[in-house]
């Protein structure tokens, strides 16, 4: 059987979409839709996103989308790293996190980092001689691996706070592929292939919180942010001035009380520019992911560049989360970004067609755009080290290039930012309290271990009081040695060993909240394949070379 759908396109024309009866969204062929929806720019951003949302909802209601099948796995997912594989979740558009839809929207032309750097102005005359030297960037993500392009001298392994930290063969390592891809964008450097990230001189501190398929609880992310704040000056030659947080939940809790929002605000007040991915849910939810919804941080979205280095044809990516309230601050190239491949990782095994040669890989999402912005901030701070976070944000927003978006969202212009006058005013938003609900900060999804969900006001080890934590986090005392809020999550110092230049020591976790001791047997290497994770909550089409 076939179904014909008509919908209003961005040029106010009706476009026809013929869909044969299919078993899943991946089988939908929608070439007329792709051309009509994705190519328009010039003040039609909002219309375009609503068109996609309405079309997706219509298709879903017709029964043509197969809901994702949550596996009856030992460990499920919560929240998630946005962009890349996990960025495809469209929970706000078509009725919940168990439904997936392939946008089929990108030009799929691989965008090498040489072009990305040119587009944002990192190769401009104003940027001559800048490479990020002397600037530390903390990436709270899925870890990194030793691949050509990530020189050990520029990598520091902070504590591994992920579930995989209890398996020595997985500790610190990126079993997903997300963190390695972003690290390459920020500071990769491979002389053999000529690959260079935006700021190859940066010292990158990797704080691993996510495992295979991005499994992570919001409490681990909060702990990671607190750790970075506490240890931001451990390397005086490369103090941490930037946090790259390509993570978000679909929480609707107010940033004024949300604990995750409070954590990033504390980092901001400590002098760290926190660059957060806005999300990939389009305009349907009418909100950014948490904590990008917090008005203090720098919320980044993706720009579609259409394979050119000119901004004249650029547009806000159709998958970008946008809001009629707090919107993304700016966009940067985020579609089909070619960065470093992580052989054997989940995304590498699941999406082999996204490989570019033997050492590189392409992916799309606000995650990738966030990494581009983080690298640009590092270059800005190298040249102008006295800038404070509020000044960095104001400069980047005021100098961003108008790309004709209906919502006024502009694209990163580092060349202009490097020479712009520094503002003297500060942000005056009402500060958060952090005393809200930890469970509400998780949003829709939960980690599940042995059929028991981690929920309520509990972290990994038991009851969690946000009031007590907020006081400690604000005072920068949430961490004491390797203990976070009294629980041993990592070792006590920089005595660990790994392939990186410096490594924070590991620790065995105490009895877990789920009533099991975390041992190596619980987190053995078979999780690398992803077969035992309910990863179907997350779509992978953003890594697919057919459309992305």
Coordinates of C-alpha atoms in Angstrom, one line a residue:
X1 CA 0.0 0.0 0.0
X2 CA 1.1 3.6 -0.6
X3 CA 0.3 6.8 1.3
X4 CA 0.5 10.3 -0.2
X5 CA 1.0 13.2 2.2
X6 CA 0.8 16.9 1.3
X7 CA 2.4 19.5 3.5
X8 CA 3.2 23.2 3.3
X9 CA 6.8 23.8 2.3
X10 CA 9.0 26.7 3.4
X11 CA 8.3 28.5 0.2
X12 CA 4.6 28.2 0.9
X13 CA 4.1 25.6 -1.7
X14 CA 2.5 22.2 -1.2
X15 CA 4.9 19.4 -1.6
X16 CA 4.0 15.8 -2.2
X17 CA 5.5 13.0 -0.2
X18 CA 4.8 9.4 -1.5
X19 CA 5.6 6.8 1.0
X20 CA 5.2 3.1 0.3
X21 CA 4.2 0.9 3.3
X22 CA 7.4 0.5 5.3
X23 CA 8.5 -1.2 8.5
X24 CA 10.7 1.6 9.8
X25 CA 11.6 5.2 9.4
X26 CA 14.9 4.3 7.9
X27 CA 13.1 2.9 4.8
X28 CA 11.3 6.2 4.0
X29 CA 12.5 7.8 0.8
X30 CA 11.6 11.5 0.8
X31 CA 13.6 13.3 -1.8
X32 CA 11.0 16.0 -2.6
X33 CA 10.7 16.7 1.2
X34 CA 14.5 16.9 1.5
X35 CA 14.8 19.4 -1.2
X36 CA 11.8 21.6 -0.1
X37 CA 12.5 21.6 3.6
X38 CA 16.3 21.7 3.8
X39 CA 17.5 24.1 1.2
X40 CA 15.7 27.2 2.1
X41 CA 17.1 29.8 4.4
X42 CA 16.5 33.6 4.4
X43 CA 14.1 34.1 7.4
X44 CA 12.3 30.8 7.0
X45 CA 14.1 29.0 9.9
X46 CA 11.0 28.7 12.1
X47 CA 8.7 27.7 9.3
X48 CA 11.1 25.1 8.1
X49 CA 11.3 23.5 11.5
X50 CA 7.6 23.5 12.1
X51 CA 7.1 21.9 8.7
X52 CA 9.4 19.1 9.6
X53 CA 7.7 18.6 12.9
X54 CA 4.2 18.5 11.4
X55 CA 5.3 16.2 8.6
X56 CA 7.0 13.9 11.1
X57 CA 3.9 13.8 13.3
X58 CA 1.7 13.0 10.4
X59 CA 3.9 10.1 9.3
X60 CA 4.0 8.8 12.9
X61 CA 0.2 9.0 13.3
X62 CA -0.1 7.0 10.0
X63 CA 1.7 4.1 11.7
X64 CA 4.7 4.2 9.4
X65 CA 7.3 4.7 12.1
X66 CA 8.4 1.7 14.1
X67 CA 9.0 2.6 17.7
X68 CA 12.4 1.9 19.0
X69 CA 12.5 -1.4 20.9
X70 CA 13.9 -0.9 24.4
X71 CA 16.1 -3.9 24.9
X72 CA 15.6 -6.0 28.0
X73 CA 19.2 -5.2 28.8
X74 CA 21.0 -5.0 32.1
X75 CA 21.8 -1.4 31.7
X76 CA 19.7 1.2 29.9
X77 CA 20.2 4.9 29.1
X78 CA 19.6 8.2 30.7
X79 CA 19.7 11.7 29.3
X80 CA 22.5 11.3 26.8
X81 CA 25.3 13.0 24.9
X82 CA 23.7 15.1 22.3
X83 CA 24.8 15.2 18.7
X84 CA 26.4 12.3 16.8
X85 CA 24.6 9.1 17.4
X86 CA 22.7 10.1 20.4
X87 CA 21.7 13.4 18.9
X88 CA 19.0 11.9 16.8
X89 CA 16.4 11.5 19.6
X90 CA 13.3 13.4 18.6
X91 CA 11.3 12.9 21.8
X92 CA 9.6 16.3 21.7
X93 CA 8.5 16.1 18.0
X94 CA 6.8 12.8 17.5
X95 CA 5.6 11.7 20.9
X96 CA 8.4 10.4 23.1
X97 CA 11.9 9.0 23.3
X98 CA 10.8 5.6 22.0
X99 CA 10.2 6.9 18.5
X100 CA 12.8 7.6 15.9
X101 CA 12.7 9.5 12.6
X102 CA 15.3 10.0 9.9
X103 CA 15.6 13.6 8.9
X104 CA 17.0 12.7 5.5
X105 CA 17.9 16.4 5.3
X106 CA 21.7 16.9 5.0
X107 CA 23.7 17.3 1.8
X108 CA 25.9 14.6 3.2
X109 CA 29.0 16.2 1.7
X110 CA 31.9 15.6 4.1
X111 CA 33.2 18.8 5.6
X112 CA 36.9 18.6 6.5
X113 CA 38.3 20.6 9.4
X114 CA 40.3 22.7 7.0
X115 CA 37.1 24.1 5.7
X116 CA 35.5 24.4 9.2
X117 CA 38.5 26.5 10.4
X118 CA 38.2 28.7 7.3
X119 CA 34.5 29.2 7.8
X120 CA 34.7 30.3 11.4
X121 CA 37.7 32.6 10.8
X122 CA 40.4 30.5 12.5
X123 CA 42.7 30.8 9.5
X124 CA 42.1 34.6 9.1
X125 CA 44.8 37.2 9.4
X126 CA 43.6 38.1 12.9
X127 CA 44.1 34.4 14.0
X128 CA 47.7 34.2 12.6
X129 CA 49.9 32.3 15.1
X130 CA 47.1 31.1 17.3
X131 CA 46.7 27.4 18.1
X132 CA 45.3 27.4 21.7
X133 CA 48.7 27.0 23.4
X134 CA 48.5 27.7 27.1
X135 CA 44.7 27.1 27.3
X136 CA 43.2 24.1 28.9
X137 CA 39.9 22.7 27.7
X138 CA 38.0 20.1 29.8
X139 CA 35.8 17.8 27.8
X140 CA 33.2 16.0 29.9
X141 CA 32.1 13.2 27.5
X142 CA 32.8 9.5 26.7
X143 CA 36.6 9.6 27.0
X144 CA 39.2 9.5 24.3
X145 CA 41.5 6.8 22.8
X146 CA 45.0 6.9 21.5
X147 CA 44.6 7.4 17.8
X148 CA 46.8 9.3 15.3
X149 CA 45.7 12.9 15.7
X150 CA 45.5 12.9 19.5
X151 CA 49.0 13.4 20.7
X152 CA 49.6 12.1 24.2
X153 CA 51.5 15.3 25.2
X154 CA 48.3 17.3 24.7
X155 CA 45.9 14.8 26.5
X156 CA 45.2 14.5 30.2
X157 CA 42.9 11.9 31.6
X158 CA 41.0 13.3 34.5
X159 CA 38.9 10.9 36.6
X160 CA 36.8 8.2 34.9
X161 CA 33.4 8.7 36.5
X162 CA 31.6 6.4 34.1
X163 CA 30.2 2.9 34.8
X164 CA 33.1 1.5 32.8
X165 CA 35.6 2.9 35.3
X166 CA 35.4 -0.3 37.2
X167 CA 36.8 -2.3 34.3
X168 CA 40.5 -1.7 33.9
X169 CA 40.4 -2.6 30.2
X170 CA 37.8 0.1 29.5
X171 CA 38.9 2.7 32.0
X172 CA 39.4 6.2 30.5
X173 CA 38.8 4.8 27.0
X174 CA 36.1 6.0 24.6
X175 CA 34.1 2.8 23.8
X176 CA 31.4 4.9 22.2
X177 CA 33.4 7.0 19.7
X178 CA 31.7 10.3 20.6
X179 CA 34.5 11.8 22.7
X180 CA 37.3 11.0 20.3
X181 CA 35.4 12.6 17.5
X182 CA 34.9 15.8 19.5
X183 CA 38.4 15.9 20.8
X184 CA 39.7 15.8 17.2
X185 CA 37.5 18.8 16.3
X186 CA 38.8 20.8 19.3
X187 CA 42.5 20.0 19.2
X188 CA 43.4 17.1 16.9
X189 CA 46.7 17.2 15.1
X190 CA 47.9 14.5 12.7
X191 CA 50.9 15.6 10.6
X192 CA 50.8 12.4 8.6
X193 CA 47.4 13.2 7.2
X194 CA 47.3 17.0 7.6
X195 CA 44.3 16.8 10.0
X196 CA 44.1 19.7 12.4
X197 CA 41.4 20.6 14.8
X198 CA 40.4 24.2 15.5
X199 CA 43.0 24.7 18.3
X200 CA 45.7 22.0 18.1
X201 CA 47.9 23.6 20.8
X202 CA 45.2 23.1 23.5
X203 CA 45.8 20.8 26.5
X204 CA 42.7 18.7 26.7
X205 CA 41.5 17.2 30.0
X206 CA 39.1 14.3 29.3
X207 CA 36.7 13.5 32.1
X208 CA 34.9 10.3 31.1
X209 CA 31.3 10.1 32.3
X210 CA 29.6 8.1 29.4
X211 CA 30.2 4.5 28.3
X212 CA 29.1 2.5 25.3
X213 CA 26.3 4.3 23.5
X214 CA 26.6 7.2 25.8
X215 CA 25.2 5.6 29.0
X216 CA 25.4 8.2 31.8
X217 CA 23.4 9.4 34.8
X218 CA 23.1 13.2 35.4
X219 CA 24.7 12.8 38.8
X220 CA 28.0 11.6 37.0
X221 CA 27.9 14.7 34.8
X222 CA 27.4 17.0 37.8
X223 CA 30.3 15.3 39.6
X224 CA 32.4 15.8 36.5
X225 CA 31.7 19.5 36.4
X226 CA 32.5 19.9 40.1
X227 CA 35.8 18.1 39.6
X228 CA 36.8 20.4 36.8
X229 CA 36.1 23.4 38.9
X230 CA 38.1 22.1 41.8
X231 CA 41.1 21.2 39.6
X232 CA 41.0 23.9 37.0
X233 CA 44.4 25.2 38.1
X234 CA 46.3 22.0 38.6
X235 CA 48.4 22.7 35.5
X236 CA 49.4 26.4 35.9
X237 CA 50.8 26.4 32.3
X238 CA 47.5 25.3 30.9
X239 CA 44.7 26.3 33.3
X240 CA 41.3 25.0 32.3
X241 CA 39.4 28.0 30.8
X242 CA 36.8 26.1 28.8
X243 CA 34.4 23.2 29.4
X244 CA 33.0 21.4 26.4
X245 CA 29.7 19.8 27.4
X246 CA 28.0 18.1 24.5
X247 CA 25.4 16.6 26.9
X248 CA 21.8 17.4 27.6
X249 CA 18.6 16.0 29.0
X250 CA 15.0 16.8 28.1
X251 CA 14.3 18.1 31.6
X252 CA 11.7 20.8 31.9
X253 CA 12.7 21.8 35.4
X254 CA 13.5 25.5 35.8
X255 CA 17.2 26.3 35.5
X256 CA 16.7 28.5 38.6
X257 CA 16.4 25.4 40.7
X258 CA 17.9 22.6 38.5
X259 CA 21.1 21.1 40.0
X260 CA 22.8 20.5 36.6
X261 CA 22.2 24.1 35.7
X262 CA 23.6 25.2 39.0
X263 CA 26.7 23.1 38.4
X264 CA 27.5 24.9 35.1
X265 CA 26.8 28.3 36.7
X266 CA 29.3 27.5 39.4
X267 CA 31.9 26.7 36.7
X268 CA 31.1 29.9 34.9
X269 CA 31.5 31.9 38.1
X270 CA 34.9 30.2 38.5
X271 CA 36.1 31.7 35.3
X272 CA 35.4 28.8 33.0
X273 CA 33.5 29.4 29.7
X274 CA 31.0 26.5 29.6
X275 CA 30.0 25.7 26.0
X276 CA 26.9 23.5 26.0
X277 CA 25.1 21.8 23.1
X278 CA 21.7 23.2 22.6
X279 CA 20.2 19.9 21.4
X280 CA 18.9 18.3 18.3
X281 CA 15.1 18.2 18.9
X282 CA 14.1 20.9 16.5
X283 CA 11.4 23.4 17.5
X284 CA 8.8 20.9 18.7
X285 CA 9.6 21.0 22.4
X286 CA 10.2 24.8 22.2
X287 CA 13.1 24.5 24.6
X288 CA 16.8 23.8 24.7
X289 CA 18.3 20.8 26.4
X290 CA 19.3 21.0 30.0
X291 CA 21.7 22.7 30.9
X292 CA 21.9 24.7 27.7
X293 CA 18.6 26.3 28.8
X294 CA 20.5 28.1 31.5
X295 CA 21.0 31.6 30.3
X296 CA 24.5 32.1 31.7
X297 CA 26.2 29.4 29.6
X298 CA 27.2 29.7 25.9
X299 CA 24.6 27.5 24.1
X300 CA 25.8 26.3 20.7
X301 CA 23.8 25.0 17.7
X302 CA 24.7 23.6 14.3
X303 CA 24.9 25.4 11.0
X304 CA 24.5 23.8 7.6
X305 CA 27.2 25.1 5.3
X306 CA 26.1 23.3 2.1
X307 CA 29.7 22.3 1.4
X308 CA 31.0 25.8 0.8
X309 CA 33.3 28.0 2.8
X310 CA 31.1 31.1 2.3
X311 CA 28.6 32.0 5.0
X312 CA 26.3 33.5 2.4
X313 CA 24.5 30.1 1.9
X314 CA 24.6 28.9 5.5
X315 CA 21.5 28.2 7.6
X316 CA 20.6 27.0 11.0
X317 CA 20.4 23.2 10.9
X318 CA 16.9 21.9 10.8
X319 CA 17.5 19.6 13.7
X320 CA 18.7 22.3 16.0
X321 CA 16.8 22.7 19.2
X322 CA 15.3 26.2 19.3
X323 CA 13.0 28.1 21.6
X324 CA 10.8 31.1 21.7
X325 CA 12.3 31.8 25.1
X326 CA 15.9 31.1 25.8
X327 CA 17.4 30.3 22.4
X328 CA 20.8 29.1 21.3
X329 CA 23.4 31.9 21.4
X330 CA 25.1 31.1 18.1
X331 CA 25.7 28.4 15.5
X332 CA 28.9 26.9 14.1
X333 CA 29.4 24.2 11.4
X334 CA 27.9 21.0 12.6
X335 CA 26.9 18.8 9.7
X336 CA 29.0 16.0 8.2
X337 CA 32.0 17.2 10.2
X338 CA 35.1 15.0 9.4
X339 CA 37.1 14.2 12.5
X340 CA 39.0 11.3 14.1
X341 CA 37.8 7.8 13.8
X342 CA 37.8 5.5 16.8
X343 CA 38.3 2.0 15.4
X344 CA 36.2 -0.7 17.1
X345 CA 34.0 1.8 19.0
X346 CA 30.3 1.5 19.0
X347 CA 29.7 4.1 16.3
X348 CA 32.5 2.8 14.1
X349 CA 31.1 -0.7 14.2
X350 CA 27.5 0.4 13.8
X351 CA 28.0 3.0 11.0
X352 CA 31.0 1.8 8.8
X353 CA 29.7 4.0 5.9
X354 CA 30.5 7.1 7.9
X355 CA 34.2 6.3 7.7
X356 CA 36.3 8.7 5.7
X357 CA 39.4 6.9 4.6
X358 CA 41.0 4.8 7.3
X359 CA 41.6 7.3 10.1
X360 CA 38.6 9.7 9.9
X361 CA 34.9 9.7 10.5
X362 CA 32.0 12.1 9.9
X363 CA 29.2 13.0 12.1
X364 CA 26.6 15.7 12.6
X365 CA 24.8 17.4 15.5
X366 CA 25.0 20.2 18.0
X367 CA 27.8 18.1 19.7
X368 CA 30.1 18.7 16.8
X369 CA 29.2 22.4 16.6
X370 CA 29.8 22.7 20.3
X371 CA 33.3 21.3 19.9
X372 CA 34.0 23.8 17.1
X373 CA 32.9 26.7 19.4
X374 CA 35.1 25.3 22.2
X375 CA 38.1 25.3 20.0
X376 CA 37.4 28.9 18.9
X377 CA 37.0 30.1 22.5
X378 CA 40.4 28.6 23.2
X379 CA 41.9 30.6 20.4
X380 CA 40.2 33.8 21.6
X381 CA 41.5 33.2 25.2
X382 CA 45.0 32.6 23.9
X383 CA 45.1 36.0 22.3
X384 CA 43.1 37.7 25.0
X385 CA 43.7 35.8 28.2
X386 CA 42.2 38.5 30.5
X387 CA 38.7 38.0 29.1
X388 CA 36.1 36.7 31.6
X389 CA 33.3 34.2 30.6
X390 CA 30.6 37.0 30.3
X391 CA 32.9 39.0 28.1
X392 CA 33.7 36.0 25.9
X393 CA 30.0 35.3 25.4
X394 CA 29.1 38.9 24.7
X395 CA 31.9 39.2 22.1
X396 CA 31.1 36.0 20.3
X397 CA 27.4 36.9 20.1
X398 CA 27.9 40.5 19.0
X399 CA 30.4 39.6 16.3
X400 CA 28.6 36.6 14.9
X401 CA 27.5 36.7 11.3
X402 CA 23.9 37.3 10.3
X403 CA 22.9 34.4 8.1
X404 CA 19.3 35.5 7.6
X405 CA 17.7 33.3 10.3
X406 CA 14.1 34.2 11.2
X407 CA 15.0 33.9 14.9
X408 CA 18.0 36.1 14.6
X409 CA 20.5 33.3 15.3
X410 CA 23.9 34.1 13.9
X411 CA 27.0 32.1 13.0
X412 CA 30.4 32.2 14.8
X413 CA 32.9 34.7 13.4
X414 CA 36.2 34.3 15.2
X415 CA 38.0 36.7 13.0
X416 CA 35.8 39.5 14.1
X417 CA 35.8 38.4 17.8
X418 CA 39.6 38.5 18.0
X419 CA 39.6 42.2 17.5
X420 CA 36.3 43.3 19.0
X421 CA 36.2 45.7 22.0
X422 CA 35.6 43.9 25.2
X423 CA 32.4 44.8 26.9
X424 CA 32.4 46.0 30.6
X425 CA 29.0 44.8 31.5
X426 CA 28.1 41.4 33.0
X427 CA 25.2 39.1 32.8
X428 CA 22.5 39.8 35.4
X429 CA 20.3 36.8 35.2
X430 CA 18.9 35.6 38.5
X431 CA 21.3 33.0 39.8
X432 CA 20.2 29.4 40.3
X433 CA 19.9 27.7 43.6
X434 CA 20.6 24.0 42.7
X435 CA 18.1 22.9 45.3
X436 CA 15.5 21.4 42.9
X437 CA 15.0 17.8 42.1
X438 CA 17.9 15.6 40.9
X439 CA 15.4 13.2 39.3
X440 CA 13.7 16.0 37.4
X441 CA 17.1 17.0 36.1
X442 CA 17.3 13.6 34.4
X443 CA 14.3 14.4 32.2
X444 CA 12.6 11.4 30.5
X445 CA 15.0 8.6 30.7
X446 CA 16.8 6.6 33.5
X447 CA 19.7 4.3 33.8
X448 CA 18.6 0.7 34.4
X449 CA 20.7 -2.0 36.0
X450 CA 19.3 -5.5 36.6
X451 CA 15.8 -4.2 35.8
X452 CA 16.1 -1.6 38.5
X453 CA 16.0 2.1 37.4
X454 CA 18.1 4.7 39.0
X455 CA 15.5 7.3 39.9
X456 CA 14.2 9.6 42.6
X457 CA 16.5 11.7 44.7
X458 CA 19.3 9.2 44.5
X459 CA 22.8 9.2 42.9
X460 CA 24.7 6.1 42.1
X461 CA 25.4 5.3 45.8
X462 CA 22.2 6.3 47.6
X463 CA 20.1 9.3 48.7
X464 CA 21.2 12.6 47.3
X465 CA 20.3 15.9 49.0
X466 CA 20.5 18.8 46.5
X467 CA 20.5 21.4 49.3
X468 CA 23.6 20.0 50.9
X469 CA 25.3 19.4 47.5
X470 CA 24.5 23.0 46.3
X471 CA 26.2 24.4 49.3
X472 CA 29.3 22.3 48.8
X473 CA 29.4 22.9 45.1
X474 CA 29.2 26.6 45.5
X475 CA 32.0 26.5 48.1
X476 CA 34.0 24.2 45.7
X477 CA 34.2 21.5 48.4
X478 CA 32.0 18.8 46.8
X479 CA 35.2 16.9 46.0
X480 CA 37.7 15.9 48.7
X481 CA 40.5 13.9 47.2
X482 CA 38.7 11.1 45.3
X483 CA 35.4 11.4 47.2
X484 CA 32.4 13.3 45.8
X485 CA 29.9 14.2 48.4
X486 CA 31.4 11.5 50.7
X487 CA 31.5 8.7 48.1
X488 CA 34.7 7.3 46.6
X489 CA 34.3 7.8 42.9
X490 CA 37.9 8.1 41.9
X491 CA 41.5 8.0 43.2
X492 CA 42.9 10.7 45.3
X493 CA 45.6 12.3 43.0
X494 CA 47.4 12.3 39.7
X495 CA 49.1 9.0 40.3
X496 CA 47.2 7.0 37.7
X497 CA 48.6 5.5 34.5
X498 CA 47.4 5.5 30.9
X499 CA 48.6 6.5 27.5
X500 CA 48.0 10.2 28.2
X501 CA 50.5 12.7 29.5
X502 CA 48.9 12.7 33.0
X503 CA 46.2 10.6 34.6
X504 CA 44.0 10.8 37.7
X505 CA 44.0 7.6 39.7
X506 CA 41.1 5.2 39.7
X507 CA 39.2 3.7 42.6
X508 CA 36.9 0.8 43.3
X509 CA 33.4 1.9 43.9
X510 CA 31.7 1.0 47.2
X511 CA 28.4 -0.9 47.4
X512 CA 26.1 0.5 44.8
X513 CA 22.7 1.9 45.2
X514 CA 21.4 -1.0 43.1
X515 CA 22.6 -3.4 45.8
X516 CA 25.6 -4.8 43.9
X517 CA 29.3 -4.3 44.3
X518 CA 30.8 -2.8 41.2
X519 CA 33.4 -5.3 40.0
X520 CA 35.3 -6.0 36.8
X521 CA 32.9 -8.9 36.2
X522 CA 29.9 -6.5 36.0
X523 CA 31.6 -4.3 33.3
X524 CA 33.5 -6.7 31.1
X525 CA 34.6 -6.1 27.6
X526 CA 31.5 -7.5 25.9
X527 CA 29.8 -4.2 26.5
X528 CA 32.0 -2.8 23.8
X529 CA 29.7 -4.3 21.2
X530 CA 26.6 -2.6 22.5
X531 CA 24.6 -5.8 22.5
X532 CA 23.7 -5.6 26.1
X533 CA 22.6 -2.0 26.2
X534 CA 19.2 -0.7 25.5
X535 CA 20.7 1.7 23.0
X536 CA 17.7 1.7 20.7
X537 CA 16.5 4.7 22.6
X538 CA 19.1 6.6 20.6
X539 CA 19.1 6.9 16.8
X540 CA 22.3 6.6 14.8
X541 CA 21.4 8.2 11.5
X542 CA 23.5 11.3 12.1
X543 CA 26.5 9.1 11.5
X544 CA 25.2 7.5 8.3
X545 CA 26.9 8.5 5.2
X546 CA 23.7 8.1 3.1
X547 CA 22.2 11.3 4.5
X548 CA 24.8 12.7 6.9

